[in-house]
Amino acid sequence: MKKYWWQDAIIYQIYVRSFNDSNADGIGDIPGIIEKIAYLKSLHVNTLWISPHYDSPMDDNGYDVRDFFKVAEEYGTLEDFKSLIKVAHDHDMKIITDLVLNHTSDEHPWFIAAKDPAHPDHKKYHDYYIWHTGFKNDAGEPERPTRWISWFGGSVWDYNSPTESYYLHIFSKKMPDLNWRNKAMREELKSMIQWWVDLGIDGFRIDASNHLEKNWEFPDDEPGYQHFSSLPKHHDYLQELADELFIPNNLLIIGEAGGASKQEALQYAGFESNEFNMLIHFGHVWVDVDDSNRLTPGKWAKGEVHLSRIKSALKHWIDIFHEKGWNTLYWHNHDHPRVVSHYGNDAPEHRVASAKMLATLLYGLPGTPIIYQGEEIGMTNVDYTELSDFKDVEVFTEYDNFMRHGASHEVAMQALRDRARDNARSPMQWTNEPFAGFSTVSPWMPVVQNYSTINVQAAQKDDHSILAWYQMLMQWRKDEAIGFSYPTFYQLDRDDRFAYSLKGQSHAYYIVGNFTDQPLDWDADVDLESMRLFASNTQTSEDALAPYETRIYQSL
Ligand code: GLC
Ligand code: CA
């Protein structure tokens, strides 16, 4: 049943800046990753996804690329990167990197030429980006072409006086969008991709892949997302990349496209289509948004978590790809809060149980797991008290937004601690030494104070740690080819517990979990007479499920 190597892969996402600092400058780096390969092996990981490692002014931690052919100096050298590829391959691990194709840094030589009419290459590069003259108001001052809002808050347009025009940026103003209608630009990106493939990269995670095409009529809507998201023509660009690069080089391609419909999802990642092999879709990531919150609106509005919504989102994607494509299993990435804080319970008495319960709910399902760094030890959201502790460019535009909506500083800070992307980006907690063993000097971003108990070293010494549970689950997935299964029973309703059944290679399984902080009376949905308890995250043997208890039963 296995057709492709990545179908039973276990992927681990590394956010380089926060993973491991090898040279005491407070910033994670490539040699730091190499140091941890053995650790990743112990987790049964066989594929690494490395978040952007390219030269960058780091406005968005590397998603703003200045030079596609250079490794960010603070992360190491190209030689270091080649060593990483070699060491990974020597350990039977594949490497995929982030590929940022929607925009560059405003410090990229293309943009420097594009924005300056006096630059010798201006003519060529101007059209690599998206420009609009805007309008003049009654006082003769320039006005923005549209009210479109950037994903990081604020307008998508910024004025460039030398050209007397606006450039489009759907993320930060230091990340101008590329014009994918320009063939010469596409050709340059394609040769860059081939260059990395020739170095030994096994695939890519395509950043912001559904934004490549824009509505060039520029209708004046607010926020206008539909004019720069999922427009039909972006599939042509992806297909071109697939035909010329992805398929001939046999790459693993994971696309990022929020909000895809069933039809679009199959167009991206169905077996019949080849744009991607897998899709990151965010279906289950923000199921707890409180639409009535006017102070910190959108994803920032924390509402009640309904387990039934998470379960149906997960099932929705399983069903879309069932027999027609391939599913990805992930709780979150570097753009979301930590799952144990978000959907579990990070209070000391519940953190371990709830993290294991969440892992069981997800990793008993079909597809390929993508574990995000620190998830496997139950790292929590940040505990920051100062706005300046946060580093994400998005935080600062959004903080101003909250203030404009009338939020107090405290309300805004709480929204950040609950929802900001920085929650997933604090330094990896390796040991209980100063700076969590991430570095020997103060890191670029503060470590979360709970590192003295929540760290890899402590987890490795404890047979009942979250890490040990992850190791068990990943081994079980491999042994039983869980990724190829399909739930034979799946309970959709109920916010207090989850339950489903599946068939592994040698046994049938029934999984149940308590999603609440209270004991839960429980009747099995299947006949347990013919099953035995295979794994449980608590030591109790009561009939009632303990708070956040999860159990895996195995057929005899
Ligand atoms: C993707 C990345 C995110 C980044 C954005 C712009 O959504 O995951 O971190 O800020 O694209 O590149
Ligand atoms: Ca470093």
Coordinates of C-alpha atoms and ligand atoms in Angstrom, one line a residue:
M1 CA 0.0 0.0 0.0
K2 CA 3.0 2.3 0.4
K3 CA 3.7 4.2 -2.8
Y4 CA 5.9 7.0 -1.6
W5 CA 8.7 7.2 1.0
W6 CA 7.0 10.1 2.8
Q7 CA 3.8 8.2 3.6
D8 CA 5.4 6.6 6.7
A9 CA 7.8 9.4 7.4
I10 CA 7.9 11.2 10.8
I11 CA 8.6 14.8 10.1
Y12 CA 10.0 17.2 12.7
Q13 CA 9.9 21.0 12.2
I14 CA 12.9 23.0 13.3
Y15 CA 12.6 26.7 13.8
V16 CA 16.4 27.3 13.5
R17 CA 16.6 30.5 15.5
S18 CA 15.2 28.9 18.6
F19 CA 16.4 25.3 18.3
N20 CA 20.0 25.1 19.6
D21 CA 22.8 27.7 19.8
S22 CA 26.2 26.1 19.2
N23 CA 28.4 29.1 19.3
A24 CA 27.2 31.2 22.3
D25 CA 25.7 34.1 20.4
G26 CA 22.2 33.5 21.7
I27 CA 20.9 32.5 18.3
G28 CA 20.1 28.9 17.2
D29 CA 22.1 27.8 14.2
I30 CA 22.8 25.0 11.7
P31 CA 25.7 23.3 13.7
G32 CA 23.3 23.4 16.7
I33 CA 20.9 21.2 14.6
I34 CA 23.7 18.8 13.8
E35 CA 24.4 18.4 17.5
K36 CA 20.8 17.2 18.1
I37 CA 20.5 14.6 15.3
A38 CA 20.9 11.7 17.7
Y39 CA 18.1 13.2 19.9
L40 CA 15.8 13.4 16.9
K41 CA 16.6 9.9 15.9
S42 CA 15.5 8.8 19.3
L43 CA 12.1 10.2 18.6
H44 CA 12.0 8.1 15.4
V45 CA 12.1 11.3 13.3
N46 CA 13.3 10.6 9.7
T47 CA 12.6 13.9 8.0
L48 CA 13.5 17.4 9.1
W49 CA 11.7 20.5 7.9
I50 CA 14.0 23.4 8.4
S51 CA 12.4 26.8 8.6
P52 CA 14.1 29.5 6.5
H53 CA 17.8 29.4 6.8
Y54 CA 18.5 32.0 4.1
D55 CA 20.3 35.3 4.4
S56 CA 17.8 37.8 5.7
P57 CA 17.5 41.0 7.7
M58 CA 15.2 38.9 9.9
D59 CA 12.2 41.2 9.9
D60 CA 10.1 38.0 9.9
N61 CA 12.9 35.6 11.1
G62 CA 14.0 34.7 7.7
Y63 CA 10.7 34.6 5.8
D64 CA 12.1 37.8 4.3
V65 CA 14.9 36.5 2.1
R66 CA 17.7 38.8 1.1
D67 CA 19.8 36.3 -0.7
F68 CA 18.4 32.9 -1.7
F69 CA 21.8 31.4 -2.3
K70 CA 23.3 32.3 1.0
V71 CA 22.8 30.9 4.5
A72 CA 22.0 33.5 7.1
E73 CA 25.4 34.5 8.7
E74 CA 24.0 34.0 12.3
Y75 CA 22.9 30.5 11.4
G76 CA 26.3 29.4 9.8
T77 CA 27.8 28.9 6.4
L78 CA 26.8 27.0 3.3
E79 CA 29.5 24.5 4.3
D80 CA 27.6 24.0 7.6
F81 CA 24.4 23.5 5.6
K82 CA 26.1 20.9 3.4
S83 CA 27.3 19.1 6.5
L84 CA 23.8 19.1 7.9
I85 CA 22.5 17.5 4.7
K86 CA 25.3 14.9 4.9
V87 CA 24.9 14.1 8.6
A88 CA 21.1 13.8 8.1
H89 CA 21.5 11.6 5.1
D90 CA 24.1 9.4 6.9
H91 CA 21.4 8.9 9.6
D92 CA 18.8 8.0 7.0
M93 CA 17.0 11.3 7.5
K94 CA 15.7 13.4 4.7
I95 CA 15.8 17.2 4.7
I96 CA 13.2 19.6 3.5
T97 CA 13.6 23.4 3.7
D98 CA 11.2 26.2 3.6
L99 CA 10.8 27.8 0.2
V100 CA 9.6 31.4 0.3
L101 CA 8.3 32.2 -3.2
N102 CA 5.6 34.8 -2.6
H103 CA 7.9 37.7 -1.6
T104 CA 11.4 38.7 -0.9
S105 CA 13.0 41.0 1.6
D106 CA 13.0 44.7 0.6
E107 CA 16.7 44.4 0.9
H108 CA 16.9 41.8 -1.8
P109 CA 18.9 43.1 -4.8
W110 CA 15.9 42.7 -7.0
F111 CA 13.8 45.1 -4.9
I112 CA 16.6 47.5 -4.4
A113 CA 16.8 47.9 -8.2
A114 CA 13.0 47.8 -8.6
K115 CA 12.3 50.7 -6.3
D116 CA 15.1 53.0 -7.6
P117 CA 14.6 54.5 -11.1
A118 CA 18.2 55.5 -11.1
H119 CA 19.4 51.9 -10.7
P120 CA 21.0 50.5 -13.8
D121 CA 18.8 47.3 -13.6
H122 CA 15.7 49.2 -12.7
K123 CA 13.8 48.4 -15.9
K124 CA 14.3 44.7 -15.6
Y125 CA 13.5 44.3 -11.9
H126 CA 10.7 46.9 -11.5
D127 CA 8.2 44.4 -12.9
Y128 CA 9.4 41.6 -10.5
Y129 CA 7.1 43.3 -7.9
I130 CA 3.6 44.7 -7.8
W131 CA 3.1 48.4 -8.2
H132 CA 0.2 50.8 -8.3
T133 CA 0.2 54.6 -8.6
G134 CA -2.7 54.9 -6.2
F135 CA -4.8 58.0 -6.3
K136 CA -4.4 61.7 -5.4
N137 CA -6.7 63.3 -2.8
D138 CA -8.1 66.8 -3.1
A139 CA -4.9 68.2 -1.6
G140 CA -2.9 66.4 -4.3
E141 CA -1.4 63.9 -1.8
P142 CA -1.1 60.2 -2.8
E143 CA -3.7 57.8 -1.5
R144 CA -3.6 54.1 -1.3
P145 CA -4.9 52.1 -4.2
T146 CA -7.2 49.9 -2.0
R147 CA -8.0 49.2 1.6
W148 CA -6.6 45.7 1.5
I149 CA -5.2 44.6 4.9
S150 CA -2.0 42.7 5.3
W151 CA -1.8 39.4 7.2
F152 CA 0.3 41.2 9.8
G153 CA -2.2 44.1 10.2
G154 CA -2.1 47.5 8.5
S155 CA -2.3 48.3 4.8
V156 CA -0.8 46.1 2.1
W157 CA 0.5 49.2 0.3
D158 CA 3.5 51.2 1.1
Y159 CA 4.5 54.3 -0.8
N160 CA 7.9 54.5 -2.6
S161 CA 8.6 58.2 -3.5
P162 CA 11.3 57.7 -6.1
T163 CA 8.8 55.8 -8.3
E164 CA 5.8 57.8 -7.1
S165 CA 3.9 54.6 -6.6
Y166 CA 2.9 52.0 -4.0
Y167 CA 4.3 48.5 -3.8
L168 CA 2.2 45.6 -2.5
H169 CA 3.1 43.5 0.6
I170 CA 0.6 41.1 2.0
F171 CA 2.9 40.5 5.0
S172 CA 5.3 43.1 6.5
K173 CA 6.3 46.2 4.6
K174 CA 9.8 44.7 4.5
M175 CA 8.4 41.8 2.4
P176 CA 7.3 43.1 -1.0
D177 CA 5.3 40.6 -3.0
L178 CA 6.7 39.1 -6.1
N179 CA 4.9 39.4 -9.4
W180 CA 4.4 35.8 -10.5
R181 CA 3.0 36.9 -13.9
N182 CA 6.6 37.9 -14.8
K183 CA 8.2 34.9 -16.5
A184 CA 11.8 36.1 -16.1
M185 CA 11.2 36.3 -12.3
R186 CA 9.8 32.7 -12.3
E187 CA 12.8 31.5 -14.3
E188 CA 15.2 32.9 -11.7
L189 CA 13.3 31.3 -8.8
K190 CA 13.2 28.0 -10.6
S191 CA 17.0 28.0 -11.1
M192 CA 17.4 28.9 -7.4
I193 CA 15.2 25.9 -6.5
Q194 CA 17.2 23.6 -8.7
W195 CA 20.4 24.9 -7.1
W196 CA 19.2 23.7 -3.7
V197 CA 18.0 20.4 -5.0
D198 CA 21.5 19.9 -6.5
L199 CA 22.9 20.4 -3.0
G200 CA 20.9 17.4 -1.8
I201 CA 17.6 18.9 -0.5
D202 CA 14.8 16.2 -0.5
G203 CA 11.9 18.6 -0.7
F204 CA 10.3 21.8 0.3
R205 CA 7.6 23.3 2.4
I206 CA 6.2 26.0 0.1
D207 CA 5.5 29.1 2.1
A208 CA 2.3 31.1 1.6
S209 CA 1.7 29.0 -1.6
N210 CA -1.9 30.1 -2.2
H211 CA -1.0 33.8 -2.4
L212 CA 1.1 33.8 -5.5
E213 CA -1.5 35.3 -7.8
K214 CA -3.3 38.6 -7.1
N215 CA -6.4 40.3 -8.5
W216 CA -4.8 42.9 -10.8
E217 CA -8.0 44.8 -11.1
F218 CA -7.4 45.8 -7.5
P219 CA -11.0 46.1 -6.3
D220 CA -11.3 48.4 -3.3
D221 CA -12.5 46.0 -0.5
E222 CA -11.6 45.7 3.1
P223 CA -9.8 43.5 4.2
G224 CA -9.8 42.2 0.6
Y225 CA -8.2 38.8 1.4
Q226 CA -10.0 37.2 -1.5
H227 CA -8.1 39.4 -3.9
F228 CA -4.7 37.9 -2.9
S229 CA -5.6 34.4 -1.7
S230 CA -6.4 31.2 -3.6
L231 CA -7.0 32.8 -7.0
P232 CA -7.3 30.1 -9.7
K233 CA -4.2 31.2 -11.6
H234 CA -1.8 30.3 -8.7
H235 CA -2.4 26.7 -9.6
D236 CA -0.8 27.3 -13.0
Y237 CA 2.3 28.5 -11.3
L238 CA 2.4 25.6 -8.9
Q239 CA 1.8 23.2 -11.8
E240 CA 4.7 24.8 -13.7
L241 CA 7.0 24.2 -10.7
A242 CA 5.7 20.7 -10.3
D243 CA 6.3 19.8 -14.0
E244 CA 9.7 21.3 -14.2
L245 CA 11.1 20.7 -10.7
F246 CA 9.1 18.8 -8.2
I247 CA 8.2 15.7 -10.2
P248 CA 11.5 15.3 -12.2
N249 CA 13.5 15.6 -9.0
N250 CA 11.2 13.4 -7.0
L251 CA 10.8 15.9 -4.2
L252 CA 8.5 15.9 -1.2
I253 CA 6.4 19.0 -1.4
I254 CA 4.3 20.3 1.4
G255 CA 2.2 23.3 0.5
E256 CA 0.8 25.9 2.9
A257 CA -2.7 27.0 2.0
G258 CA -5.2 28.0 4.6
G259 CA -8.9 27.6 4.0
A260 CA -8.7 25.3 0.9
S261 CA -12.0 23.7 -0.1
K262 CA -12.2 20.0 -0.8
Q263 CA -11.8 20.5 -4.5
E264 CA -8.9 22.8 -4.1
A265 CA -7.3 20.4 -1.6
L266 CA -7.4 17.6 -4.1
Q267 CA -6.1 19.9 -6.8
Y268 CA -3.1 20.7 -4.6
A269 CA -2.4 17.3 -3.0
G270 CA -4.5 14.6 -4.5
F271 CA -2.7 11.6 -5.9
E272 CA -3.9 12.6 -9.4
S273 CA -2.5 16.0 -9.1
N274 CA 1.1 16.8 -8.4
E275 CA 1.3 20.3 -7.2
F276 CA 2.1 19.1 -3.7
N277 CA 2.3 15.8 -1.9
M278 CA 0.8 17.2 1.4
L279 CA -1.1 20.2 2.5
I280 CA -0.9 22.4 5.6
H281 CA -4.4 23.7 5.9
F282 CA -5.0 25.0 9.5
G283 CA -8.5 23.4 9.6
H284 CA -8.2 22.5 13.3
V285 CA -5.9 25.3 14.5
W286 CA -8.3 28.1 15.3
V287 CA -11.5 26.4 16.4
D288 CA -11.8 28.6 19.5
V289 CA -12.3 32.1 18.1
D290 CA -14.8 34.3 19.9
D291 CA -16.4 36.4 17.2
S292 CA -18.0 38.8 19.7
N293 CA -14.6 40.0 21.0
R294 CA -14.2 43.6 19.6
L295 CA -11.0 44.5 21.5
T296 CA -8.6 41.8 20.2
P297 CA -10.5 40.6 17.1
G298 CA -9.8 37.8 14.7
K299 CA -7.5 34.9 15.8
W300 CA -6.6 36.9 18.8
A301 CA -10.1 36.5 20.3
K302 CA -9.7 33.5 22.6
G303 CA -13.0 31.6 23.0
E304 CA -14.1 28.3 24.4
V305 CA -12.5 25.2 23.1
H306 CA -15.0 22.7 21.7
L307 CA -13.5 19.3 21.3
S308 CA -16.2 18.4 18.8
R309 CA -15.0 21.1 16.5
I310 CA -11.4 19.8 16.6
K311 CA -12.6 16.3 16.0
S312 CA -14.7 17.2 13.0
A313 CA -11.9 19.4 11.5
L314 CA -9.5 16.5 11.8
K315 CA -12.0 14.1 10.3
H316 CA -12.9 16.5 7.5
W317 CA -9.3 16.4 6.3
I318 CA -8.9 12.7 6.7
D319 CA -12.0 12.2 4.6
I320 CA -10.9 14.6 1.9
F321 CA -7.7 12.7 1.4
H322 CA -9.0 9.2 2.1
E323 CA -7.7 7.1 -0.9
K324 CA -7.4 10.2 -3.0
G325 CA -4.4 11.9 -1.5
W326 CA -2.4 12.1 1.7
N327 CA -3.1 13.7 5.0
T328 CA -0.8 15.6 7.3
L329 CA -1.1 15.3 11.1
Y330 CA 0.2 18.3 13.1
W331 CA -1.1 20.2 16.1
H332 CA 0.6 23.5 15.2
N333 CA 3.7 25.1 13.7
H334 CA 5.7 28.2 14.4
D335 CA 2.7 30.4 13.6
H336 CA 0.4 29.2 16.4
P337 CA 0.2 28.9 20.2
R338 CA 1.6 25.8 21.9
V339 CA -1.0 23.1 21.8
V340 CA -0.7 22.1 25.4
S341 CA -1.6 25.6 26.4
H342 CA -4.1 26.1 23.6
Y343 CA -6.1 22.9 23.6
G344 CA -4.7 21.1 26.6
N345 CA -4.1 22.4 30.1
D346 CA -0.7 23.7 31.0
A347 CA -1.4 23.9 34.8
P348 CA 1.4 21.9 36.5
E349 CA -1.0 19.2 37.7
H350 CA -2.5 18.6 34.2
R351 CA 0.2 19.5 31.7
V352 CA 1.7 16.0 31.3
A353 CA -1.5 14.1 31.1
S354 CA -3.2 16.6 28.7
A355 CA -0.1 16.7 26.4
K356 CA -0.2 12.9 26.1
M357 CA -3.9 12.9 25.6
L358 CA -3.6 15.4 22.7
A359 CA -0.8 13.5 21.1
T360 CA -2.8 10.3 21.3
L361 CA -5.9 11.9 19.8
L362 CA -3.9 13.1 16.8
Y363 CA -1.2 10.5 16.2
G364 CA -3.6 7.6 16.1
L365 CA -5.0 9.0 12.8
P366 CA -4.0 8.4 9.2
G367 CA -1.4 10.6 7.5
T368 CA 2.1 11.8 8.1
P369 CA 3.0 13.4 11.5
I370 CA 4.8 16.7 11.6
I371 CA 6.0 17.3 15.2
Y372 CA 6.9 20.9 16.0
Q373 CA 10.0 21.4 18.1
G374 CA 9.3 21.3 21.8
E375 CA 5.8 19.7 21.4
E376 CA 7.3 16.4 22.4
I377 CA 8.2 17.7 25.8
G378 CA 5.0 19.7 26.3
M379 CA 6.5 23.2 26.0
T380 CA 4.0 25.8 26.9
N381 CA 3.0 29.3 25.8
V382 CA 5.3 32.1 26.9
D383 CA 5.1 33.8 30.3
Y384 CA 6.3 37.3 29.1
T385 CA 5.2 40.4 31.0
E386 CA 6.8 43.1 28.8
L387 CA 5.8 43.9 25.3
S388 CA 9.5 44.0 24.4
D389 CA 9.9 40.4 25.4
F390 CA 7.9 39.6 22.2
K391 CA 9.9 39.6 19.0
D392 CA 7.4 38.8 16.2
V393 CA 6.9 41.7 13.7
E394 CA 3.2 40.9 13.7
V395 CA 2.9 41.5 17.5
F396 CA 3.7 45.2 17.1
T397 CA 1.2 46.0 14.4
E398 CA -1.4 44.0 16.1
Y399 CA -0.7 45.6 19.5
D400 CA -1.4 49.0 18.0
N401 CA -4.6 47.6 16.5
F402 CA -5.8 46.4 19.9
M403 CA -5.1 49.8 21.3
R404 CA -7.2 51.4 18.5
H405 CA -10.0 49.0 19.3
G406 CA -10.0 50.3 22.9
A407 CA -8.1 47.3 24.6
S408 CA -6.1 48.0 27.8
H409 CA -2.4 47.1 27.9
E410 CA -3.2 44.1 30.1
V411 CA -5.9 42.8 27.8
A412 CA -3.6 43.2 24.9
M413 CA -0.7 41.4 26.7
Q414 CA -3.0 38.5 27.6
A415 CA -4.1 38.2 24.0
L416 CA -0.4 38.0 23.0
R417 CA 0.4 35.4 25.7
D418 CA -2.5 33.3 24.5
R419 CA -2.3 33.7 20.7
A420 CA 0.9 35.2 19.4
R421 CA 3.2 33.3 17.1
D422 CA 6.0 33.9 19.5
N423 CA 4.5 31.3 21.9
A424 CA 5.9 28.6 19.6
R425 CA 9.2 30.4 19.1
S426 CA 10.7 30.7 22.5
P427 CA 14.0 28.9 22.9
M428 CA 13.9 25.1 23.0
Q429 CA 14.2 23.9 26.6
W430 CA 17.1 21.3 26.6
T431 CA 18.2 21.3 30.3
N432 CA 17.6 23.0 33.6
E433 CA 20.8 25.0 33.2
P434 CA 20.7 28.8 32.7
F435 CA 19.0 29.7 29.4
A436 CA 17.5 26.2 29.3
G437 CA 20.7 24.8 27.8
F438 CA 19.7 26.4 24.6
S439 CA 22.6 28.8 24.8
T440 CA 25.2 29.9 27.4
V441 CA 24.3 33.5 26.9
S442 CA 21.0 35.4 27.0
P443 CA 19.1 34.3 23.9
W444 CA 17.6 36.5 21.2
M445 CA 14.2 35.9 22.9
P446 CA 13.6 35.1 26.5
V447 CA 13.3 31.5 27.6
V448 CA 10.1 30.5 29.4
Q449 CA 10.8 30.2 33.1
N450 CA 9.3 26.7 33.5
Y451 CA 12.4 25.3 31.8
S452 CA 13.7 24.2 35.1
T453 CA 11.2 21.4 35.1
I454 CA 10.1 21.3 31.4
N455 CA 13.2 20.3 29.5
V456 CA 14.5 17.4 27.3
Q457 CA 17.1 16.2 29.9
A458 CA 14.5 15.8 32.6
A459 CA 12.1 14.1 30.1
Q460 CA 14.8 11.6 29.0
K461 CA 15.3 10.5 32.6
D462 CA 11.6 9.9 33.2
D463 CA 9.9 6.8 31.8
H464 CA 6.6 8.5 32.1
S465 CA 7.5 11.7 30.4
I466 CA 5.7 13.2 27.5
L467 CA 8.8 12.5 25.4
A468 CA 8.6 8.8 26.3
W469 CA 4.9 8.8 25.3
Y470 CA 5.8 10.4 21.9
Q471 CA 8.5 7.8 21.4
M472 CA 6.0 5.0 22.2
L473 CA 3.4 6.5 19.8
M474 CA 5.9 6.9 17.0
Q475 CA 7.2 3.4 17.4
W476 CA 3.6 2.1 17.4
R477 CA 2.8 4.1 14.3
K478 CA 5.7 2.5 12.5
D479 CA 5.1 -1.1 13.8
E480 CA 1.4 -1.0 13.0
A481 CA 1.5 1.3 9.9
I482 CA -1.1 3.5 11.5
G483 CA -0.6 6.2 8.9
F484 CA -2.3 3.9 6.4
S485 CA -5.3 3.1 8.5
Y486 CA -8.8 4.7 8.4
P487 CA -11.0 5.0 11.5
T488 CA -13.5 2.2 11.6
F489 CA -15.4 4.1 14.3
Y490 CA -15.0 7.8 15.0
Q491 CA -17.1 9.7 17.6
L492 CA -17.8 13.2 16.3
D493 CA -20.0 14.7 18.9
R494 CA -19.2 15.3 22.6
D495 CA -16.9 18.0 23.9
D496 CA -15.8 16.0 26.9
R497 CA -14.1 13.0 25.3
F498 CA -12.8 11.5 22.0
A499 CA -13.0 7.9 21.0
Y500 CA -12.2 6.1 17.8
S501 CA -11.2 2.7 16.5
L502 CA -8.8 1.7 13.8
K503 CA -7.1 -1.3 12.4
G504 CA -3.3 -1.6 12.5
Q505 CA -1.3 -4.1 10.6
S506 CA -1.5 -6.8 13.2
H507 CA -4.2 -5.7 15.7
A508 CA -7.3 -3.6 16.0
Y509 CA -7.3 -0.6 18.4
Y510 CA -9.8 1.4 20.3
I511 CA -8.7 4.8 21.6
V512 CA -10.4 6.9 24.2
G513 CA -9.5 10.2 25.9
N514 CA -10.9 12.5 28.5
F515 CA -10.7 16.1 27.3
T516 CA -11.7 17.6 30.7
D517 CA -10.0 18.3 34.0
Q518 CA -12.7 16.2 35.8
P519 CA -13.0 12.4 36.1
L520 CA -15.4 11.1 33.4
D521 CA -17.7 8.2 33.7
W522 CA -17.4 6.2 30.6
D523 CA -18.9 3.3 28.7
A524 CA -16.8 1.8 26.0
D525 CA -18.1 2.1 22.4
V526 CA -16.8 -1.3 21.6
D527 CA -16.7 -4.6 23.3
L528 CA -13.6 -4.5 25.5
E529 CA -13.8 -8.3 26.4
S530 CA -11.7 -9.1 23.4
M531 CA -9.2 -6.3 24.0
R532 CA -6.4 -5.5 26.4
L533 CA -5.1 -2.2 27.7
F534 CA -2.1 -1.4 25.5
A535 CA -1.2 2.0 26.9
S536 CA -2.6 4.6 29.4
N537 CA -1.2 7.9 30.4
T538 CA -2.3 7.6 34.0
Q539 CA -1.6 4.9 36.6
T540 CA -5.2 4.5 37.6
S541 CA -7.2 1.4 36.7
E542 CA -10.6 2.9 37.7
D543 CA -13.4 2.5 35.3
A544 CA -13.9 6.3 35.2
L545 CA -11.4 8.2 33.1
A546 CA -9.1 10.4 35.2
P547 CA -8.7 14.0 34.1
Y548 CA -7.1 14.1 30.7
E549 CA -6.7 10.3 30.8
T550 CA -6.2 8.6 27.5
R551 CA -6.1 4.9 26.8
I552 CA -5.3 2.7 23.9
Y553 CA -6.8 -0.7 23.8
Q554 CA -5.5 -3.5 21.6
S555 CA -7.4 -6.5 20.2
L556 CA -6.2 -9.8 21.7
Ligands
GLC1 C1 3.9 31.7 6.3 C2 4.9 31.4 7.4 C3 4.9 32.6 8.4 C4 5.4 33.8 7.6 C5 4.5 34.0 6.4 C6 5.2 35.0 5.4 O1 2.6 31.8 6.7 O2 4.5 30.2 8.1 O3 5.7 32.3 9.5 O4 5.3 34.9 8.4 O5 4.3 32.9 5.6 O6 6.3 34.4 4.8
CA2 CA 24.5 30.6 17.3

